[in-house]
Short mmCIF file of C-alpha atoms in Angstrom, two decimals:
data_model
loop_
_atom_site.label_atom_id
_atom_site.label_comp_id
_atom_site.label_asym_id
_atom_site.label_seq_id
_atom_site.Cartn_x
_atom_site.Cartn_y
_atom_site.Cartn_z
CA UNK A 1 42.00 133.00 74.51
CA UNK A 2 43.16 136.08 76.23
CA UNK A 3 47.21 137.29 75.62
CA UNK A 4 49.36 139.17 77.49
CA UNK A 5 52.44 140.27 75.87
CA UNK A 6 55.38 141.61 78.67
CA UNK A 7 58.25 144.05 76.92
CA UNK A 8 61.15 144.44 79.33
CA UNK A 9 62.82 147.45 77.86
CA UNK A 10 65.69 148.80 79.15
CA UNK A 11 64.60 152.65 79.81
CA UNK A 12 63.00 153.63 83.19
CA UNK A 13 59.56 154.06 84.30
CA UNK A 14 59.67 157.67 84.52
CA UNK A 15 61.45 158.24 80.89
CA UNK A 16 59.30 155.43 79.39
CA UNK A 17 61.01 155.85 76.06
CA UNK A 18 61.47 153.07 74.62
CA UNK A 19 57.42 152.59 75.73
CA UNK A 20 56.64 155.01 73.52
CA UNK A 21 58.24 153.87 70.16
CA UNK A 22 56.80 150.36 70.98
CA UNK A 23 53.46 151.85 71.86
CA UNK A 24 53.52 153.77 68.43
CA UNK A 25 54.07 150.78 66.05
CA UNK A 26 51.68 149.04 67.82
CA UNK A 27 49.21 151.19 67.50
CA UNK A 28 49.65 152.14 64.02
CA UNK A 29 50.23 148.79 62.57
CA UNK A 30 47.97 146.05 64.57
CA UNK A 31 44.72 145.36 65.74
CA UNK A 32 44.52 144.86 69.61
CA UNK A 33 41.34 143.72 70.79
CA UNK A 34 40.29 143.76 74.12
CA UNK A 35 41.62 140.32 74.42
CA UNK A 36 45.19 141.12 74.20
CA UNK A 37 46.87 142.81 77.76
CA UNK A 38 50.25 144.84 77.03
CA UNK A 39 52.49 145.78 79.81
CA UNK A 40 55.94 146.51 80.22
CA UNK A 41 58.87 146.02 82.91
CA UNK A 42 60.92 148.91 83.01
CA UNK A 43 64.48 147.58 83.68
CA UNK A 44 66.34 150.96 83.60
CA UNK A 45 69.28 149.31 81.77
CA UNK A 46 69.75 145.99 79.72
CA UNK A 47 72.73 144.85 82.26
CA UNK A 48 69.73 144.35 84.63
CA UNK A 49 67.93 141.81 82.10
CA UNK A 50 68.38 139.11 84.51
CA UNK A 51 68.39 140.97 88.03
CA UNK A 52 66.20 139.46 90.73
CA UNK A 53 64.03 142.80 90.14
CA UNK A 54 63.28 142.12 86.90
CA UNK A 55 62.34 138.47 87.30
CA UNK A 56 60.21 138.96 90.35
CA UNK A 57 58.49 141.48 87.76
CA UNK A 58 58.11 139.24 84.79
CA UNK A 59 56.85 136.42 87.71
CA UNK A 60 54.31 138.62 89.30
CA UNK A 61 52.70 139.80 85.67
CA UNK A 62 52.68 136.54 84.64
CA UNK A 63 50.83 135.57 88.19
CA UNK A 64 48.28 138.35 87.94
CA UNK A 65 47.25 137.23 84.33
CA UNK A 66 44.85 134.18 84.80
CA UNK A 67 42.87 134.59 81.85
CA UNK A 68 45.24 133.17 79.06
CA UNK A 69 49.05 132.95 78.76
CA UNK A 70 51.89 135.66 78.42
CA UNK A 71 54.48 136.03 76.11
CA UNK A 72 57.75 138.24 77.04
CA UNK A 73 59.52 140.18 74.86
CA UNK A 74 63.16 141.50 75.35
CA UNK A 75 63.24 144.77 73.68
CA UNK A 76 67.42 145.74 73.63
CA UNK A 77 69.51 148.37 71.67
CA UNK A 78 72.78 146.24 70.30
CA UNK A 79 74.59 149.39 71.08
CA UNK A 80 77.91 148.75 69.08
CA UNK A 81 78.05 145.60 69.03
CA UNK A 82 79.76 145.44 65.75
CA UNK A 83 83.11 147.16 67.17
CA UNK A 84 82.97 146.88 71.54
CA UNK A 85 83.81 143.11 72.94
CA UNK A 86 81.94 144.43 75.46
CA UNK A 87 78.72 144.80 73.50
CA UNK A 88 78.88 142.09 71.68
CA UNK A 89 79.21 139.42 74.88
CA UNK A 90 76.63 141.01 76.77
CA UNK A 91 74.29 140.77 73.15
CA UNK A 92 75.34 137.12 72.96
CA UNK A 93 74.28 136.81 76.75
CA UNK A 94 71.08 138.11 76.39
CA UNK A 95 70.35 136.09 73.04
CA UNK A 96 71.01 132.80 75.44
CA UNK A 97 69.36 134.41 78.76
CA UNK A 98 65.78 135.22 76.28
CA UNK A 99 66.10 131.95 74.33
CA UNK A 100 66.92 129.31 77.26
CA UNK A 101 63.82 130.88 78.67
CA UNK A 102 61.48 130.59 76.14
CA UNK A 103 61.57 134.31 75.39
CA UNK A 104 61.03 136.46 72.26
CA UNK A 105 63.97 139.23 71.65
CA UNK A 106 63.59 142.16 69.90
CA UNK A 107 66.85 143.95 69.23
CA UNK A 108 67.34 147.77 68.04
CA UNK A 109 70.41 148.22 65.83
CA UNK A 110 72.27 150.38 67.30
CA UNK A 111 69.67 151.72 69.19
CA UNK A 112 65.82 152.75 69.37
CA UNK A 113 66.41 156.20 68.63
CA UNK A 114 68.36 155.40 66.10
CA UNK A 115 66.07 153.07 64.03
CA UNK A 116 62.72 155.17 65.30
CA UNK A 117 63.81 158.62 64.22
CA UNK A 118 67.36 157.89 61.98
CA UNK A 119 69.94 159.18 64.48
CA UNK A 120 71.09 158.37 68.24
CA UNK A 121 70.37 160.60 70.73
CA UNK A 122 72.03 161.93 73.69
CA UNK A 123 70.56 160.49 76.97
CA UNK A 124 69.23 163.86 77.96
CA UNK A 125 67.26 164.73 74.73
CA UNK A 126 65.95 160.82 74.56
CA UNK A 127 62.56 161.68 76.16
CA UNK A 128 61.80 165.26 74.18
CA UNK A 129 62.25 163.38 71.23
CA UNK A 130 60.10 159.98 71.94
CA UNK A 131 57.42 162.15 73.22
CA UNK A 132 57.75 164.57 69.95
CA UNK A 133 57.68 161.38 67.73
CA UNK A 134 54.03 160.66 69.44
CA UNK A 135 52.61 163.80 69.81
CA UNK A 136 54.31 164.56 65.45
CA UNK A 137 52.56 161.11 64.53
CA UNK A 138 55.81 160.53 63.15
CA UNK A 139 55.26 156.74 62.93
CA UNK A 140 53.39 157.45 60.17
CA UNK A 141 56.66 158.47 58.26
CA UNK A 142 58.85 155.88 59.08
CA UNK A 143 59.53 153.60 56.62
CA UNK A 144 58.47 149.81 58.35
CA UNK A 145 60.70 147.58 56.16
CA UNK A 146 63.43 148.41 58.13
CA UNK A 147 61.37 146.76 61.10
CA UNK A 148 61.22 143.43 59.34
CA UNK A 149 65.19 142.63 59.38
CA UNK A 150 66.47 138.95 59.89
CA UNK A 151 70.02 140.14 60.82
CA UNK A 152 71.56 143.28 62.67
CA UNK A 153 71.93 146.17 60.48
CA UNK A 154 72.15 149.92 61.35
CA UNK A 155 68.98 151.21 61.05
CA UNK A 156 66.79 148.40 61.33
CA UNK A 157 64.65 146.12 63.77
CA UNK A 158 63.09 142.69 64.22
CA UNK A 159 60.29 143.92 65.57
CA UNK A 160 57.38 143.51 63.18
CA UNK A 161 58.40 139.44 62.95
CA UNK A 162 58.27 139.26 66.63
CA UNK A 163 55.08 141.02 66.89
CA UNK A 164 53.57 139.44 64.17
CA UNK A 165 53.24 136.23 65.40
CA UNK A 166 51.38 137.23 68.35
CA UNK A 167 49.24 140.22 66.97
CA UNK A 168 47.10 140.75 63.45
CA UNK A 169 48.22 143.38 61.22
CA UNK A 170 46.03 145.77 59.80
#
């Protein structure tokens, strides 16, 4: 049967970044037949994770697909949640908002940039440097058990047990 897997991400459309670093590890790491639909819903910031945009989005992809079911996958930075109140409700909100319905969450600690290429970046260098981690293949030098955590930790990601219960390994 046909998947579709949905990744609301909190960059924009036009940055795509945090498209990119998904994109990469995906493609490097899993088979994806021609049975298996990815798209994305670009939310341009994780305070609109349950905005009446970004569930008419999630609604109409899931709509479109007829040909199997779709999963959705929250893809959030945990930003510093570790020392801001502020960071840590809004975490805690979005853990409840994914889980109550029956979505996956993938978190970034502290952020994508800084678990994709070691260090945070300012919000104007965050698209030269997702688009030089494609076009440098640096994927291929990041070290992926630090996308296997269980718990937030600098550095690291949930990703790979996320995706691998949707998506064969290589």
């Amino acid at each position: 049967m046909a998947l579709q897997i949905v990744f609301c991400v909190e960059t924009n459309k036009r940055a795509a970044t945090d498209s990119i670093y998904i994109k990469e590890t995906i493609d490097a790491l899993y088979h994806v037949g021609n049975d298996i639909n990815i798209n994305y819903v670009f939310m341009g910031t994780k305070t609109k994770y349950n905005s009446k945009e970004v569930v008419r989005e999630i609604n109409s992809r899931r709509r479109e697909f007829k040909i199997g079911n779709t999963v959705v996958i929250y893809c959030v930075d945990t930003d510093r949640y570790d020392c801001d109140q502020n960071h840590a409700r809004q975490l805690k909100e979005i853990e409840k908002y994914t889980k109550d319905n029956g979505y996956k969450l993938v978190w970034f600690c502290h952020d994508i940039e800084e678990v994709y290429i070691g260090e945070s970046v300012s919000d104007d260098k965050k698209v030269l440097c997702a688009s030089d981690f494609k076009k440098k293949e640096k994927i291929k030098t990041v070290n992926i058990s630090k996308f296997k955590a269980k718990e937030y930790r600098k550095n690291t990601t949930n990703i790979l047990l996320v995706l691998d219960e949707y998506l064969e390994r290589k």
